[in-house]
Coordinates of C-alpha atoms and ligand atoms in Angstrom, one line a residue:
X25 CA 0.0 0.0 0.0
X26 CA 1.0 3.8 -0.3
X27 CA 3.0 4.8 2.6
X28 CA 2.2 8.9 1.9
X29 CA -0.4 10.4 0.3
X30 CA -0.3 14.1 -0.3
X31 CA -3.9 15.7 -0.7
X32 CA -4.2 18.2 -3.0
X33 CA -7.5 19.8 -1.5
X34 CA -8.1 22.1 1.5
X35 CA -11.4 22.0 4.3
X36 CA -13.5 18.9 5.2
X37 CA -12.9 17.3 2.2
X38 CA -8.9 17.2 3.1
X39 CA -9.8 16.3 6.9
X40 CA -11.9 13.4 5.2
X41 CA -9.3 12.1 2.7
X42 CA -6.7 12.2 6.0
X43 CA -9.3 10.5 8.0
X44 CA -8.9 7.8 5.3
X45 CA -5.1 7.7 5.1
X46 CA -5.1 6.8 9.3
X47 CA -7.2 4.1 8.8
X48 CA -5.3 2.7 6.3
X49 CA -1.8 3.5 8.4
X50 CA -0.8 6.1 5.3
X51 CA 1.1 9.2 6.1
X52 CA -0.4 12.6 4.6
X53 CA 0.8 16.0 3.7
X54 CA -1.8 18.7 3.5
X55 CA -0.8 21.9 1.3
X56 CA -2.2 25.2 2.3
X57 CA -2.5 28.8 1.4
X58 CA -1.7 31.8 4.0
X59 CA -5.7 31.5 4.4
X60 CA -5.7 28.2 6.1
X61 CA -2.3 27.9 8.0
X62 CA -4.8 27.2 11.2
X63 CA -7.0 25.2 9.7
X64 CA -8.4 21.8 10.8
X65 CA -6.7 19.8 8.2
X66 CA -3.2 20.7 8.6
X67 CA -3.5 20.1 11.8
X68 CA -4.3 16.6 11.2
X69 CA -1.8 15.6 8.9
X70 CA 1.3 14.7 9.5
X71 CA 3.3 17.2 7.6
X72 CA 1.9 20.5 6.2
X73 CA 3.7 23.0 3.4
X74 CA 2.7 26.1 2.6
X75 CA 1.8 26.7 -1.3
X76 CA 1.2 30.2 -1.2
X77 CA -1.1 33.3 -1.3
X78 CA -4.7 32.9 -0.5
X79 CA -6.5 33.0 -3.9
X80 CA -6.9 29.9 -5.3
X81 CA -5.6 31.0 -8.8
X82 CA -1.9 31.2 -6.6
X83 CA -2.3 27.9 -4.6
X84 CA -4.8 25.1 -4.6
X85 CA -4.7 25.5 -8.7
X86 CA -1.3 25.9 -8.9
X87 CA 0.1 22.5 -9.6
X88 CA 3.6 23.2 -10.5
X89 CA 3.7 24.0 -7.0
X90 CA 2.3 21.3 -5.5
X91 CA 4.2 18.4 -7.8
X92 CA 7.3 20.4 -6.1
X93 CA 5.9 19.5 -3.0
X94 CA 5.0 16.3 -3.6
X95 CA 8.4 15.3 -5.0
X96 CA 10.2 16.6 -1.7
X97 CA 8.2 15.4 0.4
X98 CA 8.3 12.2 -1.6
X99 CA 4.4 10.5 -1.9
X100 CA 3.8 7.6 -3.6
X101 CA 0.3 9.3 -4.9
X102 CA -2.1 12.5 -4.7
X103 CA -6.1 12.9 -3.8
X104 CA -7.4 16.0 -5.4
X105 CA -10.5 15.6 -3.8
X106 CA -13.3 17.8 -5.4
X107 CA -13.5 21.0 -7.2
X108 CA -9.7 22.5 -7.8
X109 CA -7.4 20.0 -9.7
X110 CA -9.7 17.1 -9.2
X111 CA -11.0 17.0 -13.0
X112 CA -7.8 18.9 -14.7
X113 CA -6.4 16.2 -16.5
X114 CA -3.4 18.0 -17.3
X115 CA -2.4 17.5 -13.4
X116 CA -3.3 14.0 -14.0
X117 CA -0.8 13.9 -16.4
X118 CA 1.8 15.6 -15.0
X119 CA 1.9 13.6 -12.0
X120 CA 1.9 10.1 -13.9
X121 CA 5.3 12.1 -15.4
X122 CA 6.5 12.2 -12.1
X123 CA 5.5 8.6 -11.2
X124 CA 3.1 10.3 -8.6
X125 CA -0.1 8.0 -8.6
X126 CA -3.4 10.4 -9.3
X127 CA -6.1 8.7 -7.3
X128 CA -8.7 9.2 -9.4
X129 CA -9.8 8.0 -13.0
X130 CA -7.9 6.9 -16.1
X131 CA -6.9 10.6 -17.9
X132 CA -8.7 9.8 -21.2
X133 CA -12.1 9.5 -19.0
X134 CA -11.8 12.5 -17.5
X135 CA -11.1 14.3 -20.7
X136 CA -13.9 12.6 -22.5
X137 CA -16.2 13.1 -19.4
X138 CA -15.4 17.1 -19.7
X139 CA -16.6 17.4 -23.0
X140 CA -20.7 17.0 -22.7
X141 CA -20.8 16.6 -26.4
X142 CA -18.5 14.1 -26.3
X143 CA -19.7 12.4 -23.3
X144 CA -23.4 11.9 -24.7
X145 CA -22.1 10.4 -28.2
X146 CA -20.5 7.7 -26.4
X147 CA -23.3 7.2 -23.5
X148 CA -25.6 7.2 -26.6
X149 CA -23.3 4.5 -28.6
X150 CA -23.4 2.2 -25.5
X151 CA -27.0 2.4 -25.2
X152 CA -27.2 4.6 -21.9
X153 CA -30.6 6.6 -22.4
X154 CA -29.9 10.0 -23.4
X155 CA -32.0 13.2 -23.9
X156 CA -33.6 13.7 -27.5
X157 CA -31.2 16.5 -29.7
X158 CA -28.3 16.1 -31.4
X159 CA -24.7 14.9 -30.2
X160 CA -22.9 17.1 -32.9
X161 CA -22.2 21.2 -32.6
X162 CA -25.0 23.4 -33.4
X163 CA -23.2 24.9 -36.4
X164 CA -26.1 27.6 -37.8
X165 CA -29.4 28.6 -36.2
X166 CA -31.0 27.4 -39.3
X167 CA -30.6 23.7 -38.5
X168 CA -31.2 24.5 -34.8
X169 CA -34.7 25.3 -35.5
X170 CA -34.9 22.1 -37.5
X171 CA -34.2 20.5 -34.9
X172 CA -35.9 22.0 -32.4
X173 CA -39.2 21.7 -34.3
X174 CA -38.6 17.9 -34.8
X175 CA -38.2 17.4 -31.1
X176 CA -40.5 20.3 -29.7
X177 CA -40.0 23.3 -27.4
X178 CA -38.8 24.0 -24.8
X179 CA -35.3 23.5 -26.0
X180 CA -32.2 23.7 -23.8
X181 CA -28.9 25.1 -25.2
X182 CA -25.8 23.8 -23.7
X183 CA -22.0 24.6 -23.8
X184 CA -20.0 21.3 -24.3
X185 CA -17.3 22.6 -22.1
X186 CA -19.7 24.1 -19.2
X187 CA -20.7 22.3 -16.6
X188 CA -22.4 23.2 -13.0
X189 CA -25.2 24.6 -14.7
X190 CA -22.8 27.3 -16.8
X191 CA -23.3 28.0 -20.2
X192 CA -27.1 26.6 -20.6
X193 CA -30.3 28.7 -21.6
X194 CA -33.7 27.6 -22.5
X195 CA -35.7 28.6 -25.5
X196 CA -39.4 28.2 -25.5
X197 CA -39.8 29.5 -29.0
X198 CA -38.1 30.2 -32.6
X199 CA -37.6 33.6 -31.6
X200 CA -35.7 33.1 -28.1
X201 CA -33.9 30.4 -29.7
X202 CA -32.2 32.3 -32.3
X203 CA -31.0 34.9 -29.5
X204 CA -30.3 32.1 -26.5
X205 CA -27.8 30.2 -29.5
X206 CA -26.0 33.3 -30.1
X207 CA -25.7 34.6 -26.5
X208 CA -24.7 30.8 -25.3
X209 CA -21.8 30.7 -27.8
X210 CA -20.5 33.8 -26.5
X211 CA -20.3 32.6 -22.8
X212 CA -19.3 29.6 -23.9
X213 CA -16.6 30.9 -25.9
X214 CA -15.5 33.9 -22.5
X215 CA -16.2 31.3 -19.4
X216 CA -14.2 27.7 -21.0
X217 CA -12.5 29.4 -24.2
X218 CA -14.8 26.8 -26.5
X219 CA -17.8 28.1 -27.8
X220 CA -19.4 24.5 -29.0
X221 CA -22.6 24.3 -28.3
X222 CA -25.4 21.7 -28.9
X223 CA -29.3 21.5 -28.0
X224 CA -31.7 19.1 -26.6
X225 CA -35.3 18.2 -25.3
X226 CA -35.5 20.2 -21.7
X227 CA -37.7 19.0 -19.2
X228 CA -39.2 21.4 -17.4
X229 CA -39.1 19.5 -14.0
X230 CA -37.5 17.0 -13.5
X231 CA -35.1 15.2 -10.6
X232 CA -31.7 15.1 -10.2
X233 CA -30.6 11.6 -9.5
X234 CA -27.2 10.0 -9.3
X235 CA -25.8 6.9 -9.5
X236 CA -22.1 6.4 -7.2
X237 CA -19.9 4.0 -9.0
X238 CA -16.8 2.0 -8.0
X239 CA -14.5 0.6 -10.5
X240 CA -10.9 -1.1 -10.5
X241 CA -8.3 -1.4 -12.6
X242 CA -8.9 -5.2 -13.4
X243 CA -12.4 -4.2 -15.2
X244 CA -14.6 -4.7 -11.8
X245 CA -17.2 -2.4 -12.0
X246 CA -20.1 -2.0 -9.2
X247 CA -22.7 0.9 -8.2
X248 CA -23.3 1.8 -4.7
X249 CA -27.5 3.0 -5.4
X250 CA -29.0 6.4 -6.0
X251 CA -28.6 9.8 -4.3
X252 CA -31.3 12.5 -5.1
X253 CA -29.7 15.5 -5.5
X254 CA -32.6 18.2 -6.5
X255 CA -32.8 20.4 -4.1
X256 CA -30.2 22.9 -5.6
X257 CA -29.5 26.3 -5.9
X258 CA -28.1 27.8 -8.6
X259 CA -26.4 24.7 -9.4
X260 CA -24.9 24.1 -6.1
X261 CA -26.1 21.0 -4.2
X262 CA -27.7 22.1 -0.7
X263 CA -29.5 19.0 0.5
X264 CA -29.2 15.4 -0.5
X265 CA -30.4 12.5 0.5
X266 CA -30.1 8.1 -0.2
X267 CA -31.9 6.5 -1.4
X268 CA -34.2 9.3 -3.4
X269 CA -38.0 9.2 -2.2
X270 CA -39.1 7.9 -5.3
X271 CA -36.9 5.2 -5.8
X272 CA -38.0 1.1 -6.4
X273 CA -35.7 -1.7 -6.8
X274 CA -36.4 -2.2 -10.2
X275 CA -35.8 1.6 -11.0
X276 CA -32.3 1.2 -8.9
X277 CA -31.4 -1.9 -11.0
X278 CA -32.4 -0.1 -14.3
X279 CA -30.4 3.1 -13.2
X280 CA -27.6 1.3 -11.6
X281 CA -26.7 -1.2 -14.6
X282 CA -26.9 2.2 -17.3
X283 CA -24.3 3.5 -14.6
X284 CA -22.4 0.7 -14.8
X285 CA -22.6 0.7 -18.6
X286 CA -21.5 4.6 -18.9
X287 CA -18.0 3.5 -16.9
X288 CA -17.1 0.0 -18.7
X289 CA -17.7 1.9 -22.3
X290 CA -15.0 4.0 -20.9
X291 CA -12.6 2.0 -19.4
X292 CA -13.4 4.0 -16.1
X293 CA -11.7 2.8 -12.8
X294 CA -11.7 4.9 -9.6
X295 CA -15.2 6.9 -7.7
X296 CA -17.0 8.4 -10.4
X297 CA -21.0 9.1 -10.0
X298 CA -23.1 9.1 -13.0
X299 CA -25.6 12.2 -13.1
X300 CA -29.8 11.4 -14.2
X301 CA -32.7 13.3 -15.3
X302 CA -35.6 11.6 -14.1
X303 CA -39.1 12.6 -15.2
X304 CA -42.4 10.4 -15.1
X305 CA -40.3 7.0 -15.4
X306 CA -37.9 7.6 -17.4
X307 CA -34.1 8.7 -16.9
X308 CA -31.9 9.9 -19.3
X309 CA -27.5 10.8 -18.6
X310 CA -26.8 13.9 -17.9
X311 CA -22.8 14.1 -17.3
X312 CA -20.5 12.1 -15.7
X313 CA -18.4 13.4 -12.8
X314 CA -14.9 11.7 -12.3
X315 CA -14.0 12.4 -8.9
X316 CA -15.2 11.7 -5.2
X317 CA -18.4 13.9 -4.7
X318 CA -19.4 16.6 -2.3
X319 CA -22.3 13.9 -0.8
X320 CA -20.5 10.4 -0.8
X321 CA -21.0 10.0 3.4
X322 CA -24.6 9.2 2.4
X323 CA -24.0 6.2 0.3
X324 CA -21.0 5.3 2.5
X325 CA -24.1 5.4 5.2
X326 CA -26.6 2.9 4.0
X327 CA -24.2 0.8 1.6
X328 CA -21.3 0.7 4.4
X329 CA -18.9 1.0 1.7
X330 CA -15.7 3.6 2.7
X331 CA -15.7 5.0 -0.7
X332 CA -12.6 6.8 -0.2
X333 CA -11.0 4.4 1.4
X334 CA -11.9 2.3 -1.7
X335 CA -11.0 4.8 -4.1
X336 CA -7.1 4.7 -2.9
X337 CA -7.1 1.3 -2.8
X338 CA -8.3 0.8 -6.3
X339 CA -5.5 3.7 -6.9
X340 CA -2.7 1.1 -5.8
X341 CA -4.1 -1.6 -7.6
X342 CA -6.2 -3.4 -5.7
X343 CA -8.9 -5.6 -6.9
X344 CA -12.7 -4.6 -5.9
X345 CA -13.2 -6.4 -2.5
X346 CA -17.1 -6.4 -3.5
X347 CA -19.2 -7.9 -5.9
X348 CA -22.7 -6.2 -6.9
X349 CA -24.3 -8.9 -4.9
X350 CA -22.7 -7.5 -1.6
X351 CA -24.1 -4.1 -1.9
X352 CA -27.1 -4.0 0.3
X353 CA -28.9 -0.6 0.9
X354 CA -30.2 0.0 4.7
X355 CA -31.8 3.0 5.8
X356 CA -32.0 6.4 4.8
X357 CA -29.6 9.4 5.0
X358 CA -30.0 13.1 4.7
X359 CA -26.9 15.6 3.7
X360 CA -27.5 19.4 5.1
X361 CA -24.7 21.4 3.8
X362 CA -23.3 24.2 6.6
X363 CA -22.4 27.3 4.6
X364 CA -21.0 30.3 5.9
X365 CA -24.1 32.4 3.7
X366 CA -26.6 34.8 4.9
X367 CA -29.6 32.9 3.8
X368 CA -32.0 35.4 5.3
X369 CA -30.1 37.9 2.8
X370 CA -30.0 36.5 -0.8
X371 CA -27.4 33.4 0.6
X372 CA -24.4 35.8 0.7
X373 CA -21.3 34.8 1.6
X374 CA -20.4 35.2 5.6
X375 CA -17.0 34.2 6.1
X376 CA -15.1 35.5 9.6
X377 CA -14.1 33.8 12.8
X378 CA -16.5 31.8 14.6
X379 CA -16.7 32.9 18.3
X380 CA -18.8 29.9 19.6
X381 CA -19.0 26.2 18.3
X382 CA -20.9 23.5 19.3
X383 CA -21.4 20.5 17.0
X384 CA -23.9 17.8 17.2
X385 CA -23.9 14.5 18.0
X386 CA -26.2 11.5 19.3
X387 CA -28.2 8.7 17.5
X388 CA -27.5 8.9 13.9
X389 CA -25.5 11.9 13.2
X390 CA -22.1 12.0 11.4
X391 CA -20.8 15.5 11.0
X392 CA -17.9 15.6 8.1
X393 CA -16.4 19.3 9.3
X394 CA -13.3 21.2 8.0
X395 CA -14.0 23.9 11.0
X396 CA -13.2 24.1 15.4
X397 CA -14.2 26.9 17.3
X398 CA -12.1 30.1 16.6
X399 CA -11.4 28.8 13.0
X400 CA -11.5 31.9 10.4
X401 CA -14.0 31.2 7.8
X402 CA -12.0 32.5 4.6
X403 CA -13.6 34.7 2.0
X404 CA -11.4 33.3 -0.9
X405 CA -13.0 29.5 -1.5
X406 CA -16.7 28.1 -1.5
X407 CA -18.7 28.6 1.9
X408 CA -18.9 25.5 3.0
X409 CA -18.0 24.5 6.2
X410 CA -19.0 21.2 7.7
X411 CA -22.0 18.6 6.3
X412 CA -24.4 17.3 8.4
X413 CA -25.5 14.3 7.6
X414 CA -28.2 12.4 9.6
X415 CA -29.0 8.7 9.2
X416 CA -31.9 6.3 10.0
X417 CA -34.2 3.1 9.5
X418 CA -36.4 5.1 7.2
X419 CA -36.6 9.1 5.6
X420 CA -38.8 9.7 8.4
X421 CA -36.3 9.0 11.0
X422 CA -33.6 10.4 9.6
X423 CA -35.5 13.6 9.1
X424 CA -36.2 13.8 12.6
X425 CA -32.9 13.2 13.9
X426 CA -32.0 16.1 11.2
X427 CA -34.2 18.6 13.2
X428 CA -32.6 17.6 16.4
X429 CA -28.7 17.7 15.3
X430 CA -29.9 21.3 13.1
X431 CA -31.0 22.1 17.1
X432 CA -27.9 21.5 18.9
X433 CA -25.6 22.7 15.7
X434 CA -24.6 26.1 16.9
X435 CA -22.1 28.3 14.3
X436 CA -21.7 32.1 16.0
X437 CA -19.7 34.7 14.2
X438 CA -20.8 34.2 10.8
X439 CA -24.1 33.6 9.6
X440 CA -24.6 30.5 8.4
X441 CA -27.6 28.7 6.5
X442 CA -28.5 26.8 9.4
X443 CA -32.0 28.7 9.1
X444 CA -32.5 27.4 5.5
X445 CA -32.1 24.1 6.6
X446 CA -34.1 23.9 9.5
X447 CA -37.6 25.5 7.3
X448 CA -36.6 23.2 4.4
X449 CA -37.3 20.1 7.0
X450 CA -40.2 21.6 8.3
X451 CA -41.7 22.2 4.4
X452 CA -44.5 20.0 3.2
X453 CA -43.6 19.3 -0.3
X454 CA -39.9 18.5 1.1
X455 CA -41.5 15.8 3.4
X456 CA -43.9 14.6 1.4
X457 CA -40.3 13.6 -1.4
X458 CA -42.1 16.0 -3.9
X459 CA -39.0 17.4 -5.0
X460 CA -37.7 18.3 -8.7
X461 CA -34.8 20.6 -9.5
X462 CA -37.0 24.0 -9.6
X463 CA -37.5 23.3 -5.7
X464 CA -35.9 25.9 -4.1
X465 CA -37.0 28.6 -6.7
X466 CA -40.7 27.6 -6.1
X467 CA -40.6 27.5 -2.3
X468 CA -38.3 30.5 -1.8
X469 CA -40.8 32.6 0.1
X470 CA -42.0 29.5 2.6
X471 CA -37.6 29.1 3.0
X472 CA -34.9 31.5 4.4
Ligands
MV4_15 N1 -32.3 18.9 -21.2 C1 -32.3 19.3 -19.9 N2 -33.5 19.5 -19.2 C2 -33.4 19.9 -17.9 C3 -32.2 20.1 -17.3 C4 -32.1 20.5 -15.9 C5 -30.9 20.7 -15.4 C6 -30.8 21.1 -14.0 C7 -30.4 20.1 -13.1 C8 -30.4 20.5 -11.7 C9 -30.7 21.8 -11.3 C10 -31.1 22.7 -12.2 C11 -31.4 24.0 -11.8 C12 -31.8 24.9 -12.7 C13 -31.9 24.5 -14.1 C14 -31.5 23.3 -14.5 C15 -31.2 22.4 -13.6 C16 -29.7 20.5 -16.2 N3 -28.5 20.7 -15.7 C17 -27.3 20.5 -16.6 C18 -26.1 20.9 -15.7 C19 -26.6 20.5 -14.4 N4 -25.8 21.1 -13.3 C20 -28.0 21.0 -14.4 N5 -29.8 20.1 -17.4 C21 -31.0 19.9 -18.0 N6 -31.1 19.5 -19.3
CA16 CA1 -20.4 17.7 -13.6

């Protein structure tokens, strides 16, 4: 096994991935910016370097740095965790030159995986169920509004390089979709420097539902269920549970096996979670994402898989310890994720010191946090501080023990969106599983 991993990744991600070396007796070395010199991760690792100035464009993205790093401090391998390097797959690269292992996927999936063009062809040429449109570049608005008459408004124009929800606009008509083609190109073309483009069916409200895979690099390739991931704003995850309310066996089976089909057509090995539409039955791909994800504690909850535990293992070369027919799914489990964000006030950002911490605990509560008391909350990254996640024999219990650990959870000195949480749980539509990915903007007055 790897005897030092260096984790390329700040916050409770980085206190999770180091939580994962220890159990597997792996020594770690965090990287951090001025920001976070007295953060809770680099106090848990065993050695800490400092990569630089606070913005992320002169430190966590700055891998010429952190290869230095890694090549004095000598690691067999490097987690990225999520966001930052975790899908370049030019650091991929660069650290196979350096005979630094990458724990994540093969570096032709990830590229293939970034380009949603791309990605679609080859779901569609395996047989994965996609969206009805075109896998080829909208080239003229002429043959857009061929198209968008043979498979009926509305119509969603999306940038192949976007991603997160940036660089897609529906049309409802002729006229909007001439100007939503032109004005889609042109972010395309400022925000990922590739103005392809291509179209497709929208549904107007559909869930969000993943599937978490595992693969190896002997061709082993298992899912570990569903999570439903609707509840979002502006393309950023705030609550997730597993399984979603909705789902059946048979719908798990059918989803899970497509899953399974998106990573063998691509050679996958490592974590990877393949992203669903699912409207009135049906499910259709969405895009792939090739790294460990924000919400894996809740299918490491009711699978009892330690996905990344799993995913470094694989990394070194292991064989999958499981076959599907060990994956059993008990229970329920909600993610609430803490973020320093005024959610009273329009969810702005709050960071600053927090003065008083208490964290909860009890029956059924795991709490993945990259904060202590007296931690500065820095301005610089994403706001988000700890998950709460809350686990139990059904949704019903979990939600209940969800309400009690939102309760004893107390974060003062910023403002946090405990608030937002606690009405969400207290929301009818939320506890009756209606959900679809226009939730929060329909509820926003009943939330704050
Ligand atoms: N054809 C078609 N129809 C509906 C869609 C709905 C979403 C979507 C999914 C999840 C949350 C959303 C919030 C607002 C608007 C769209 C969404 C969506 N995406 C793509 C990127 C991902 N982050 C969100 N693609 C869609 N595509
Ligand atoms: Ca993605």
């Amino acid at each position: 096994m790897f005897k030092k991993i260096l984790i390329a990744n700040r916050g409770e991600i980085a206190v999770r991935i180091i939580r994962a070396c220890k159990e597997l007796d792996i020594k770690t070395v965090a990287v951090y910016s001025e920001a976070d010199e007295h953060s809770l991760y680099t106090a848990l690792a065993d050695e800490c370097y400092s990569i630089g100035e606070a913005p992320a464009s002169k430190s966590y993205l700055n891998y010429e740095k952190i290869l230095k790093i890694a090549e004095k401090a000598g690691v067999d391998a490097i987690h990225p965790g999520y966001g930052f390097l975790s899908e370049n797959s030019k650091f991929a690269e660069e650290c196979d030159n350096r005979n630094i292992e990458f724990i994540g996927p093969p570096i032709r999936a990830i590229e293939l995986m970034g380009s949603k063009i791309n990605a679609k062809k080859t779901m569609k040429k395996a047989g994965v169920p996609v969206l009805p449109g075109r896998e080829e570049p909208i080239e003229d608005e002429q043959e857009a509004i061929k198209i968008a008459k043979e498979i009926g408004y509305p119509v969603i124009i999306k940038a192949s390089a976007g991603g997160g929800g940036i660089g897609m606009s529906v049309a409802n008509d002729e006229s909007e979709l001439v100007d939503t083609i032109q004005s889609t190109k042109s972010i395309a073309q400022s925000a990922f420097g590739d103005s392809t483009i291509f179209i497709e069916k929208y549904l107007e409200k559909p869930r969000h539902i993943e599937i978490q895979i595992l693969a190896d690099k002997h061709g082993n390739v298992i899912h570990l269920g569903d999570r439903e991931c609707s509840i979002q704003r502006r393309h950023q995850k705030v609550i997730e549970e597993a399984p979603s309310p909705i789902m059946t066996p048979e719908l798990r089976e059918k989803m899970g096996e497509a899953a399974k089909i998106a990573a063998k057509c691509i050679d996958y090995y490592s974590a990877g979670t393949v992203e669903f539409l699912y409207n009135a039955g049906e499910f259709y791909f969405l895009e792939m994402n090739t790294r460990v994800q924000v919400e894996h504690p809740i299918t490491e909850i009711i699978t009892g898989v330690d996905i990344v535990k799993e995913q470094i293992k694989i990394a070194y070369g292991n064989k999958l310890p499981y076959e599907q027919k060990d994956i059993t799914f008990n229970g329920h489990a909600i993610e609430c994720r803490i973020n320093a964000e005024d959610s009273v006030n329009d969810f702005i950002p709050s960071p600053g010191k927090i003065k008083h911490y208490r964290s909860p605990g009890g029956p059924g509560v795991r709490l993945d946090s990259g904060v202590y008391g007296g931690a500065e909350i820095p301005p610089y990254y994403d706001s988000m501080v700890a998950k709460l996640i809350t686990f139990g024999k059904n949704r019903e219990e979990a939600i209940v023990r969800m309400r009690r650990a939102l309760s004893e959870y107390m974060v003062f000195g910023i403002i946090s969106n405990i608030p937002f949480h606690k009405s969400v749980l207290e929301e009818q539509d939320f506890l009756d599983g209606n959900l679809s990915t226009h939730y929060i903007a329909e509820h926003e007055k009943l939330l704050h």
